[in-house]
PDB file of C-alpha atoms and ligand atoms in Angstrom:
ATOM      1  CA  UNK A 105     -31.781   0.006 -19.105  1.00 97.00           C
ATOM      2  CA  UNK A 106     -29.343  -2.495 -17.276  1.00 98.00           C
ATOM      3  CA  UNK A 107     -31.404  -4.083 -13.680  1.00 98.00           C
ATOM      4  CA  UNK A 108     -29.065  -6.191 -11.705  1.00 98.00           C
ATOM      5  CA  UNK A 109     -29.521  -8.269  -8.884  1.00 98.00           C
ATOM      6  CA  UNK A 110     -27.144  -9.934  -6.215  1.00 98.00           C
ATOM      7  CA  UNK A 111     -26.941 -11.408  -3.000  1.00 97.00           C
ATOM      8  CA  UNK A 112     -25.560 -14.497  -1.715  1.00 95.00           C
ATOM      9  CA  UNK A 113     -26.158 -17.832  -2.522  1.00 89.00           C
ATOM     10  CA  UNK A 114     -29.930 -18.417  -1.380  1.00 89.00           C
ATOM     11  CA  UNK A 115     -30.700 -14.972  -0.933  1.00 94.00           C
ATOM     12  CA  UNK A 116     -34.166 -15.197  -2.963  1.00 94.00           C
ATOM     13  CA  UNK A 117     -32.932 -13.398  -6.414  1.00 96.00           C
ATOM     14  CA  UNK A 118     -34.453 -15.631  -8.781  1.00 95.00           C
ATOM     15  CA  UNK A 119     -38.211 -15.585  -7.331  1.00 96.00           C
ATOM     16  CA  UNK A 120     -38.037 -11.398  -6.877  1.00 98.00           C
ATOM     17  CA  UNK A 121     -36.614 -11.411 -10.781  1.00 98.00           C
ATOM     18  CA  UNK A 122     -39.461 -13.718 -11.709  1.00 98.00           C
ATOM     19  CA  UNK A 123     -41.933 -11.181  -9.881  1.00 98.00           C
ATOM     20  CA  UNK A 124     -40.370  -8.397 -11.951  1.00 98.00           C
ATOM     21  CA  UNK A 125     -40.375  -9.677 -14.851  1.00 98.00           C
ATOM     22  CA  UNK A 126     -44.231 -10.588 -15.051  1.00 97.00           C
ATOM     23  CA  UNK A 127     -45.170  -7.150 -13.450  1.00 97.00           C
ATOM     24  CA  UNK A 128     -43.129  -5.442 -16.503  1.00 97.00           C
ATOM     25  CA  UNK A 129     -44.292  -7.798 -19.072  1.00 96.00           C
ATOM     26  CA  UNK A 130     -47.947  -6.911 -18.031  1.00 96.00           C
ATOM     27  CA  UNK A 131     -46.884  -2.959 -18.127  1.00 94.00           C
ATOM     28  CA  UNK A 132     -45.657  -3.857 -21.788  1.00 94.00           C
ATOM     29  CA  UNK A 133     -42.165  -3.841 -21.502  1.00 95.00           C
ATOM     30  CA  UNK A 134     -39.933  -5.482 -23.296  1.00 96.00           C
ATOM     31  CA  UNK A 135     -37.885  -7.467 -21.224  1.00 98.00           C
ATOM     32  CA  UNK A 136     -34.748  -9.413 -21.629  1.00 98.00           C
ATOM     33  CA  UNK A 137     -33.473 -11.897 -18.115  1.00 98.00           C
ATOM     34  CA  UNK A 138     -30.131 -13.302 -18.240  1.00 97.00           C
ATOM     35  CA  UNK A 139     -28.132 -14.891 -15.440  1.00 97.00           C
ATOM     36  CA  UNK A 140     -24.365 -14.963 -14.684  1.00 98.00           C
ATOM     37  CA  UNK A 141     -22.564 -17.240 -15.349  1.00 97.00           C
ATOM     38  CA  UNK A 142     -23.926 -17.869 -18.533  1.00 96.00           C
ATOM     39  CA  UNK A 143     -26.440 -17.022 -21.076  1.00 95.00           C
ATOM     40  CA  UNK A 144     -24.504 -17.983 -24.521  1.00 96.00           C
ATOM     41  CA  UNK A 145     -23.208 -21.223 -25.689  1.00 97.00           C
ATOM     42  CA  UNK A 146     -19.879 -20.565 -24.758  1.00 97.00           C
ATOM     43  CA  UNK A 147     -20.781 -18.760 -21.417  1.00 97.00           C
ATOM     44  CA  UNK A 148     -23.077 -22.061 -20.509  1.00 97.00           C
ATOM     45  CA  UNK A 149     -20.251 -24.197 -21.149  1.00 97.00           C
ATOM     46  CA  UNK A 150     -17.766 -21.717 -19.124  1.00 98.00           C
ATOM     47  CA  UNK A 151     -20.797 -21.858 -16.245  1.00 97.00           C
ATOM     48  CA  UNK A 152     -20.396 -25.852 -16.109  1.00 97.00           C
ATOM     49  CA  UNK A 153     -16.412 -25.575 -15.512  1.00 97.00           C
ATOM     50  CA  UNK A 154     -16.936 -23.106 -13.039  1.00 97.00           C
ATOM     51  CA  UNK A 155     -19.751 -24.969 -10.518  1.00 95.00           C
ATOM     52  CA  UNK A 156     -19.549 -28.455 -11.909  1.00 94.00           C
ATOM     53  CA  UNK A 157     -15.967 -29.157 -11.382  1.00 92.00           C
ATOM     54  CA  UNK A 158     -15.080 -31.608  -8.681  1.00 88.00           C
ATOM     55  CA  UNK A 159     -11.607 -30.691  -8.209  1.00 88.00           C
ATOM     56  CA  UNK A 160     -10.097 -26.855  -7.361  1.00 91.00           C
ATOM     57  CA  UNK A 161      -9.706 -24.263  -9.630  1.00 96.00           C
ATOM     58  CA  UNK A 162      -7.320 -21.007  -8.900  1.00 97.00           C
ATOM     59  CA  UNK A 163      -8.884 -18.448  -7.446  1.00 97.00           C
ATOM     60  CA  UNK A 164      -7.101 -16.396 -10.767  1.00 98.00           C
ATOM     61  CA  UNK A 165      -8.200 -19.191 -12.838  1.00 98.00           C
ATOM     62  CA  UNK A 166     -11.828 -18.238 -11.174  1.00 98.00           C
ATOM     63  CA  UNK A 167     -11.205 -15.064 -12.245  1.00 98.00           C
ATOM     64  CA  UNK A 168     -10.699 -15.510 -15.166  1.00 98.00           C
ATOM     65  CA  UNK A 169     -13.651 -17.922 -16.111  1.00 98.00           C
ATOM     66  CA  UNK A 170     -16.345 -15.805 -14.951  1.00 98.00           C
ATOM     67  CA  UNK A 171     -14.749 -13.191 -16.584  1.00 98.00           C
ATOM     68  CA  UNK A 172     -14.825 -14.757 -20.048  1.00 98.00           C
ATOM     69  CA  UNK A 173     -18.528 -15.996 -19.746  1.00 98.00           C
ATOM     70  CA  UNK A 174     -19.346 -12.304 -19.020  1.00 98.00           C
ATOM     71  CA  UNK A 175     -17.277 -11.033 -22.194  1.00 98.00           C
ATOM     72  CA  UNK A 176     -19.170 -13.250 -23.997  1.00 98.00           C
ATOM     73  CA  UNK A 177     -22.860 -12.420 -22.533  1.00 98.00           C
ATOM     74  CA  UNK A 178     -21.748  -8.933 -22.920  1.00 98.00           C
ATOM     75  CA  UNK A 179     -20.925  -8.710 -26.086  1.00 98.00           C
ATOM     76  CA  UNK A 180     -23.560 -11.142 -27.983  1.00 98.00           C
ATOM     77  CA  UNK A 181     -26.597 -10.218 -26.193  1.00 98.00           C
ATOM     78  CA  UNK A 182     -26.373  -7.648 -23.551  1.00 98.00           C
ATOM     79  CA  UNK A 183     -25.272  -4.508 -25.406  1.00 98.00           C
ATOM     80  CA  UNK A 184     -27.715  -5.299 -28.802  1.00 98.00           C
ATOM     81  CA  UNK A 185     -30.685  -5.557 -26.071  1.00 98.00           C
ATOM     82  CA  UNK A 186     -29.444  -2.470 -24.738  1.00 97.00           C
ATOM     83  CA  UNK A 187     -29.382  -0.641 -27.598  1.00 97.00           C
ATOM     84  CA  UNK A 188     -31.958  -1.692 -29.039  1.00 97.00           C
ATOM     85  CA  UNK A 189     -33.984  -0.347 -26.185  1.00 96.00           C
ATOM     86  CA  UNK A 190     -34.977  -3.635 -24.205  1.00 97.00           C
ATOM     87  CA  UNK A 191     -35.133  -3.732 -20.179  1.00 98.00           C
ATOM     88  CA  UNK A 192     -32.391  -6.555 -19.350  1.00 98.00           C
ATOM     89  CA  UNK A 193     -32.461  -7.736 -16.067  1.00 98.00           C
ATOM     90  CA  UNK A 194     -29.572  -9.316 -14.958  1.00 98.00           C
ATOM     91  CA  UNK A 195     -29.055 -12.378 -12.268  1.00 98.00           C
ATOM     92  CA  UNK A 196     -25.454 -11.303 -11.131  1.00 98.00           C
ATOM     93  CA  UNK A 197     -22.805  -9.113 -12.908  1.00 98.00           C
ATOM     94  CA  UNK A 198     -19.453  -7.311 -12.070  1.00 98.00           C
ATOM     95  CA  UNK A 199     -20.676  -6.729  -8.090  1.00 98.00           C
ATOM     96  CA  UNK A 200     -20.316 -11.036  -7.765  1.00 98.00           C
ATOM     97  CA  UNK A 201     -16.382 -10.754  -9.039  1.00 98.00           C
ATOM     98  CA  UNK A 202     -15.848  -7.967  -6.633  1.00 98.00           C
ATOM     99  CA  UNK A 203     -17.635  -9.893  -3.709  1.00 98.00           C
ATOM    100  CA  UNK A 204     -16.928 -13.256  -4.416  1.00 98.00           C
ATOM    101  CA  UNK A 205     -13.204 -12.920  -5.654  1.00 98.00           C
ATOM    102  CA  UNK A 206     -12.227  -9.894  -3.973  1.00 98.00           C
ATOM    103  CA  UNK A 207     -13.637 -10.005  -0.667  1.00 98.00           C
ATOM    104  CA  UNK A 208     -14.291 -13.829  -0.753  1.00 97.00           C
ATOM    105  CA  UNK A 209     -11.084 -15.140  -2.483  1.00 98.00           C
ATOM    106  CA  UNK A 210      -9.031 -12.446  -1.379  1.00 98.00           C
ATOM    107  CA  UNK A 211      -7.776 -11.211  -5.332  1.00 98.00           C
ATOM    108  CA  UNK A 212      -6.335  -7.770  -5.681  1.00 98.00           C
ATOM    109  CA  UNK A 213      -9.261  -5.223  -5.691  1.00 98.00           C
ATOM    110  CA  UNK A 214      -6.883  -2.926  -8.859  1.00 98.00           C
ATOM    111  CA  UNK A 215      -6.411  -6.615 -10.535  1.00 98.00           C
ATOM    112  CA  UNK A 216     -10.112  -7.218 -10.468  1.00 98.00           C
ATOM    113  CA  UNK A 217     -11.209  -3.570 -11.609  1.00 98.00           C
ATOM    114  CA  UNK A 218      -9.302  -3.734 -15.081  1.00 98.00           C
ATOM    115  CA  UNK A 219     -10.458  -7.185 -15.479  1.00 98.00           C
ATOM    116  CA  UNK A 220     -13.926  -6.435 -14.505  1.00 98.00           C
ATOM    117  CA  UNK A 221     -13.610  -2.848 -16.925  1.00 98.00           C
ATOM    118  CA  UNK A 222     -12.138  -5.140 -20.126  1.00 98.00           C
ATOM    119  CA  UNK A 223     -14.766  -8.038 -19.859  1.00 98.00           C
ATOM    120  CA  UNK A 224     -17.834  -5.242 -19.331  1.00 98.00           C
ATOM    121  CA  UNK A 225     -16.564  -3.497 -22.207  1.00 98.00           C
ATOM    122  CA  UNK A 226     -17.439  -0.547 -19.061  1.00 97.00           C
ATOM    123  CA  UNK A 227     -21.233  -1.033 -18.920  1.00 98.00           C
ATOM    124  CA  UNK A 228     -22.232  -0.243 -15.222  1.00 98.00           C
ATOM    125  CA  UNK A 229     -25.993  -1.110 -14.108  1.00 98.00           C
ATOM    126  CA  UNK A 230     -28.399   1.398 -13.883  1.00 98.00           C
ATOM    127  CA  UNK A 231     -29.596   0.074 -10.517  1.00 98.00           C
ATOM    128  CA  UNK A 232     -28.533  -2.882  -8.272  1.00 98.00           C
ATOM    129  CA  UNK A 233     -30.965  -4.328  -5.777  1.00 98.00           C
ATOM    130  CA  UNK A 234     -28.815  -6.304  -3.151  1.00 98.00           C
ATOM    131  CA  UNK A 235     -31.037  -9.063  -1.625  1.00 98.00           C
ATOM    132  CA  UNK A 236     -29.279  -9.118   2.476  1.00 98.00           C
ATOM    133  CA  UNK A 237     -29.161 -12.623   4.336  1.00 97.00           C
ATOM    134  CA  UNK A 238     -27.014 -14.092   6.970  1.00 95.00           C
ATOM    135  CA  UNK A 239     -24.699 -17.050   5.129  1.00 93.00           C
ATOM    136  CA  UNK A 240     -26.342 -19.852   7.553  1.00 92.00           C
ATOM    137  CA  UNK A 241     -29.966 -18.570   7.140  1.00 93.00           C
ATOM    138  CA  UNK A 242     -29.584 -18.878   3.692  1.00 91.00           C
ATOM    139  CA  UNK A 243     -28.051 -22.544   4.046  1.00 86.00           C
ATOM    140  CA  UNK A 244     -30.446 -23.407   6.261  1.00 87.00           C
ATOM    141  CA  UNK A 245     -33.398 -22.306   3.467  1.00 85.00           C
ATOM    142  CA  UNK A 246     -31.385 -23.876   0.665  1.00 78.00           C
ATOM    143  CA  UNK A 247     -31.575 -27.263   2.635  1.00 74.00           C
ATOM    144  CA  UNK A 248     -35.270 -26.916   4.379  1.00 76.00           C
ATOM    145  CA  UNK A 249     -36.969 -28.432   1.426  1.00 66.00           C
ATOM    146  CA  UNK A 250     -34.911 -31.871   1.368  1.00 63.00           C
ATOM    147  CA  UNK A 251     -34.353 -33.902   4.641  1.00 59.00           C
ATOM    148  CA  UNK A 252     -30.282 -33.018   3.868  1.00 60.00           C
ATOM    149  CA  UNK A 253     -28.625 -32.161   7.134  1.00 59.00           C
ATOM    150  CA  UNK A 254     -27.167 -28.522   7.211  1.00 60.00           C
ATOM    151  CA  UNK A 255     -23.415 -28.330   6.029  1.00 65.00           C
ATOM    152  CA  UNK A 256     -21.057 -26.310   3.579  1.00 62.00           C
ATOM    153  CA  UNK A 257     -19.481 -29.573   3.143  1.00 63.00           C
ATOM    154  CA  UNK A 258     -22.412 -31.537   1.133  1.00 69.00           C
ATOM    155  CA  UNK A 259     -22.018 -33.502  -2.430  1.00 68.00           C
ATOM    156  CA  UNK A 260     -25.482 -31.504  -3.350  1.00 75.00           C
ATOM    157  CA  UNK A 261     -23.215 -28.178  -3.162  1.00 85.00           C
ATOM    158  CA  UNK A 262     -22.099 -26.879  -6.591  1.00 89.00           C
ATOM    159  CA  UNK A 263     -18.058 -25.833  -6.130  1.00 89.00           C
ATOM    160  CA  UNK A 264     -18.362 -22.007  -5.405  1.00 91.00           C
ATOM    161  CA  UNK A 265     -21.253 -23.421  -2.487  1.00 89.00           C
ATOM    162  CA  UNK A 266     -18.525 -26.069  -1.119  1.00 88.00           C
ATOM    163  CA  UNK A 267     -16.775 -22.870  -0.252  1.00 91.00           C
ATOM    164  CA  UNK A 268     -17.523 -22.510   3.443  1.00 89.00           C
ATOM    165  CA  UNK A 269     -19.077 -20.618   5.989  1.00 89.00           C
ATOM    166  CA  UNK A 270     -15.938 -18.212   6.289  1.00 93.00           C
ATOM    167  CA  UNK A 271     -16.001 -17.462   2.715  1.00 95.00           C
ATOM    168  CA  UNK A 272     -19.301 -16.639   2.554  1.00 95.00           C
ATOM    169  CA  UNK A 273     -19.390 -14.062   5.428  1.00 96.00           C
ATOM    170  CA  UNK A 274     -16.486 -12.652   3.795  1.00 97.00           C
ATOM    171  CA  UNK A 275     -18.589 -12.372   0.756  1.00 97.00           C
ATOM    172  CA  UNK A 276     -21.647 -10.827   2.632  1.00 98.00           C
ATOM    173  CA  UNK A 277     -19.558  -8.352   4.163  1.00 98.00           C
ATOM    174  CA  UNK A 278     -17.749  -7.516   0.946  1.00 98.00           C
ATOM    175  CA  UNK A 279     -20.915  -6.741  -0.640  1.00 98.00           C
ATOM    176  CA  UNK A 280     -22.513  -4.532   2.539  1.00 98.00           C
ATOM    177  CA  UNK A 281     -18.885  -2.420   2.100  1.00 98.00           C
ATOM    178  CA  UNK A 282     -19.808  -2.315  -1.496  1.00 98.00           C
ATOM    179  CA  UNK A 283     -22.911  -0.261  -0.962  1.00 98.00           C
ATOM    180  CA  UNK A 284     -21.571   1.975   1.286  1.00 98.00           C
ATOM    181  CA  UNK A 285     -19.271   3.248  -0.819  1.00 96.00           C
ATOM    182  CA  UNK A 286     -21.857   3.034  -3.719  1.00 97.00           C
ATOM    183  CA  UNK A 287     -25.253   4.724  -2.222  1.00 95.00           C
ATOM    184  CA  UNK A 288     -26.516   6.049  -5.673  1.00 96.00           C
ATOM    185  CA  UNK A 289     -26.517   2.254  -7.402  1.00 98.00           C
ATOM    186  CA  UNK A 290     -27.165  -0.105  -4.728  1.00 98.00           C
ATOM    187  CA  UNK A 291     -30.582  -0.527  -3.204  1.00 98.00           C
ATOM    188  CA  UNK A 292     -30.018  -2.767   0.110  1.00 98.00           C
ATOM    189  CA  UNK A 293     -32.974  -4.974   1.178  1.00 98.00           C
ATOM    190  CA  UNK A 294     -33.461  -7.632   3.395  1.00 98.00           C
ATOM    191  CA  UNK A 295     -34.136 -10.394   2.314  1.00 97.00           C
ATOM    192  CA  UNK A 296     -36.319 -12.314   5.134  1.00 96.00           C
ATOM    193  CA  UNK A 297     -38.707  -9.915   4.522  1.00 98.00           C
ATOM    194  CA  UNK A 298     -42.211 -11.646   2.708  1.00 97.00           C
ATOM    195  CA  UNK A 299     -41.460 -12.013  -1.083  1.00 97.00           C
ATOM    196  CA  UNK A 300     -44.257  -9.549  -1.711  1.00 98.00           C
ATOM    197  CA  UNK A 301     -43.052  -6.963   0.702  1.00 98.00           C
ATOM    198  CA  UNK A 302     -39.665  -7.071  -1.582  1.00 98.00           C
ATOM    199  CA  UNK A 303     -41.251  -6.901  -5.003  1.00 98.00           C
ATOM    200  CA  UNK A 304     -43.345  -3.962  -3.592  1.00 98.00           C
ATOM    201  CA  UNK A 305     -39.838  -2.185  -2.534  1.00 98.00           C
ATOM    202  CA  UNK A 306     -38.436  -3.055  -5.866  1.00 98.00           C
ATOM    203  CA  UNK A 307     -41.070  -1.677  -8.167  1.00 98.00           C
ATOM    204  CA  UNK A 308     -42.007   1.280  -5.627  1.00 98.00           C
ATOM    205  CA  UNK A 309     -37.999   1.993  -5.883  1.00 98.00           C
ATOM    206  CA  UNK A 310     -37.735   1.652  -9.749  1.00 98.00           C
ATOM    207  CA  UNK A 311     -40.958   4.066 -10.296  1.00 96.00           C
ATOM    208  CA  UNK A 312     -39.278   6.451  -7.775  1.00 97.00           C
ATOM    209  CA  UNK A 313     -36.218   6.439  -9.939  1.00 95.00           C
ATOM    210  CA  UNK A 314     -37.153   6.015 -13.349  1.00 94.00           C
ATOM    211  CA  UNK A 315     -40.708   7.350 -13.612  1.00 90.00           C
ATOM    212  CA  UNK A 316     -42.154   6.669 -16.758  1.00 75.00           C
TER     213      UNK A 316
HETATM  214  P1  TYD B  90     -25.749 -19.854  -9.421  1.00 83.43           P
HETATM  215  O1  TYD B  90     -26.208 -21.272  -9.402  1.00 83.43           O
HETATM  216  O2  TYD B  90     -26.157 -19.004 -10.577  1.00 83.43           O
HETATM  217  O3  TYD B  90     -26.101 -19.266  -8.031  1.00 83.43           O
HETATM  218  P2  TYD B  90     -27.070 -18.151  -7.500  1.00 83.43           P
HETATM  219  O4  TYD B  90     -28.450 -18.724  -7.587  1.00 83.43           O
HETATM  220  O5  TYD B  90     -26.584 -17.953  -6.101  1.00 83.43           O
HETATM  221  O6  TYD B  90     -26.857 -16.913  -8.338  1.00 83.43           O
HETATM  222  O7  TYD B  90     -24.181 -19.876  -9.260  1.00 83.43           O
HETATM  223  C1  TYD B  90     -23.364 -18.806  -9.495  1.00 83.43           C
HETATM  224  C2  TYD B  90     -22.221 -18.898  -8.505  1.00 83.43           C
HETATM  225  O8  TYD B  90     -21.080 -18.226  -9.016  1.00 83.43           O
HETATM  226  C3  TYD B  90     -22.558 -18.239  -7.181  1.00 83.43           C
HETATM  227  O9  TYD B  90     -21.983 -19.015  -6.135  1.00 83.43           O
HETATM  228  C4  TYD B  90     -21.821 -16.924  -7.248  1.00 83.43           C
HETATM  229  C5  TYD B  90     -20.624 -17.236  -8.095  1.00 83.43           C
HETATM  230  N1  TYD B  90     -20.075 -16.097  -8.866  1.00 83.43           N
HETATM  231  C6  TYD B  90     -18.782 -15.648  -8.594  1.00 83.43           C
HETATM  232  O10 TYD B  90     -18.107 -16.181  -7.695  1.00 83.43           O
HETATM  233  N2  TYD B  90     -18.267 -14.619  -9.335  1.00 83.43           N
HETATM  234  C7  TYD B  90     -18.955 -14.031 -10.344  1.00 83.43           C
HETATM  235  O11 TYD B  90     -18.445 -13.098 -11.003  1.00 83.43           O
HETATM  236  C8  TYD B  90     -20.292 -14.518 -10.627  1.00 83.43           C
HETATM  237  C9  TYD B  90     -21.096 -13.914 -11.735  1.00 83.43           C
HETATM  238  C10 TYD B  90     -20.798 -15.548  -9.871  1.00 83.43           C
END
């Protein structure tokens, strides 16, 4: 079974997958977390291009990159946990390319459907929970534990985060379009709700729809 989570940039995905994970490791289940980009040796070093690189990168080039670190992840250690009957939860898949590079970069939606198709080797998850938050709110969290001013502009940013305020509300309104057309996969919450209220939705929504 194939979890995956998205959500912009500070939208809370790595606490609720950390919550998951322990509540299915105490039901016994074998689980496998993985985040995108990355999770092999080639996808790490593919991950470090892609947010640690000062200067621009085109938006095919983009493309491109995350697409090869998810060929790779794919291949080596998603489909053998797959089939060899392991949970995998995943931290970002196919949904960020179409968000991010489609609605955020502005790439050809057929373009990024054959790409995203070729570098999934067509694996589609068997759920999505969408974590919702406004661009700034989630800036404004991302910076409340430092005594950084708020900007889009800030050295601390990796290079998708330097992307702007624009960009990102393209991106969150890419992704709410996304689950409108997608009602069966997508599970929408929002995410300023208490981080126990959401892991209560998520595992009251996955024992709805996969009862064991
Ligand atoms: P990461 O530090 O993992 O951020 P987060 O905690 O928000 O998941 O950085 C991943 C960045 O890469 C994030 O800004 C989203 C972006 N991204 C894409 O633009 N396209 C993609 O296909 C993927 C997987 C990620």
């Amino acid at each position: 079974m194939l979890i995956t989570f998205e959500g912009i940039d500070g939208a809370g995905k790595s606490t609720q997958i950390k919550k998951l994970v322990s509540y299915l490791s105490s039901q016994k289940r074998e689980v496998v977390t993985l985040r995108e980009p990355g999770g092999t040796e080639v996808a790490e070093k593919i991950r470090a291009i892609l947010l640690e690189s000062k200067g621009e990168i085109s938006p095919i080039g983009e493309l491109l990159l995350f697409s090869a670190s998810r060929a790779e992840l794919v291949q080596e250690v998603i489909m053998p946990a797959i089939a060899a009957g392991k949970i995998v939860i995943l931290d970002r898949f196919f949904d960020s390319t179409t968000a991010y590079q489609g609605y955020g970069r502005g790439l050809d939606f057929t373009l990024l459907q054959s790409i995203i198709s070729i570098s999934t080797c067509g694996i589609v998850p068997d759920i999505t929970f969408y974590l919702d938050i406004e661009p700034e709110e989630a800036m404004r969290r991302k910076f409340s534990k430092t005594s950084i001013p708020l900007s889009f502009e800030h050295d601390e940013l990796d290079r998708m985060e330097r992307s702007g305020a624009k960009f990102y509300r393209n991106v969150r309104e890419g992704y709410l379009k996304m689950i409108l057309s997608n009602k069966e996969r997508f599970v929408s919450i929002n995410a300023l709700l208490p981080e126990a209220t959401i892991h209560s939705k998520i595992i009251e929504t996955l024992n709805e729809r996969f009862p064991s």
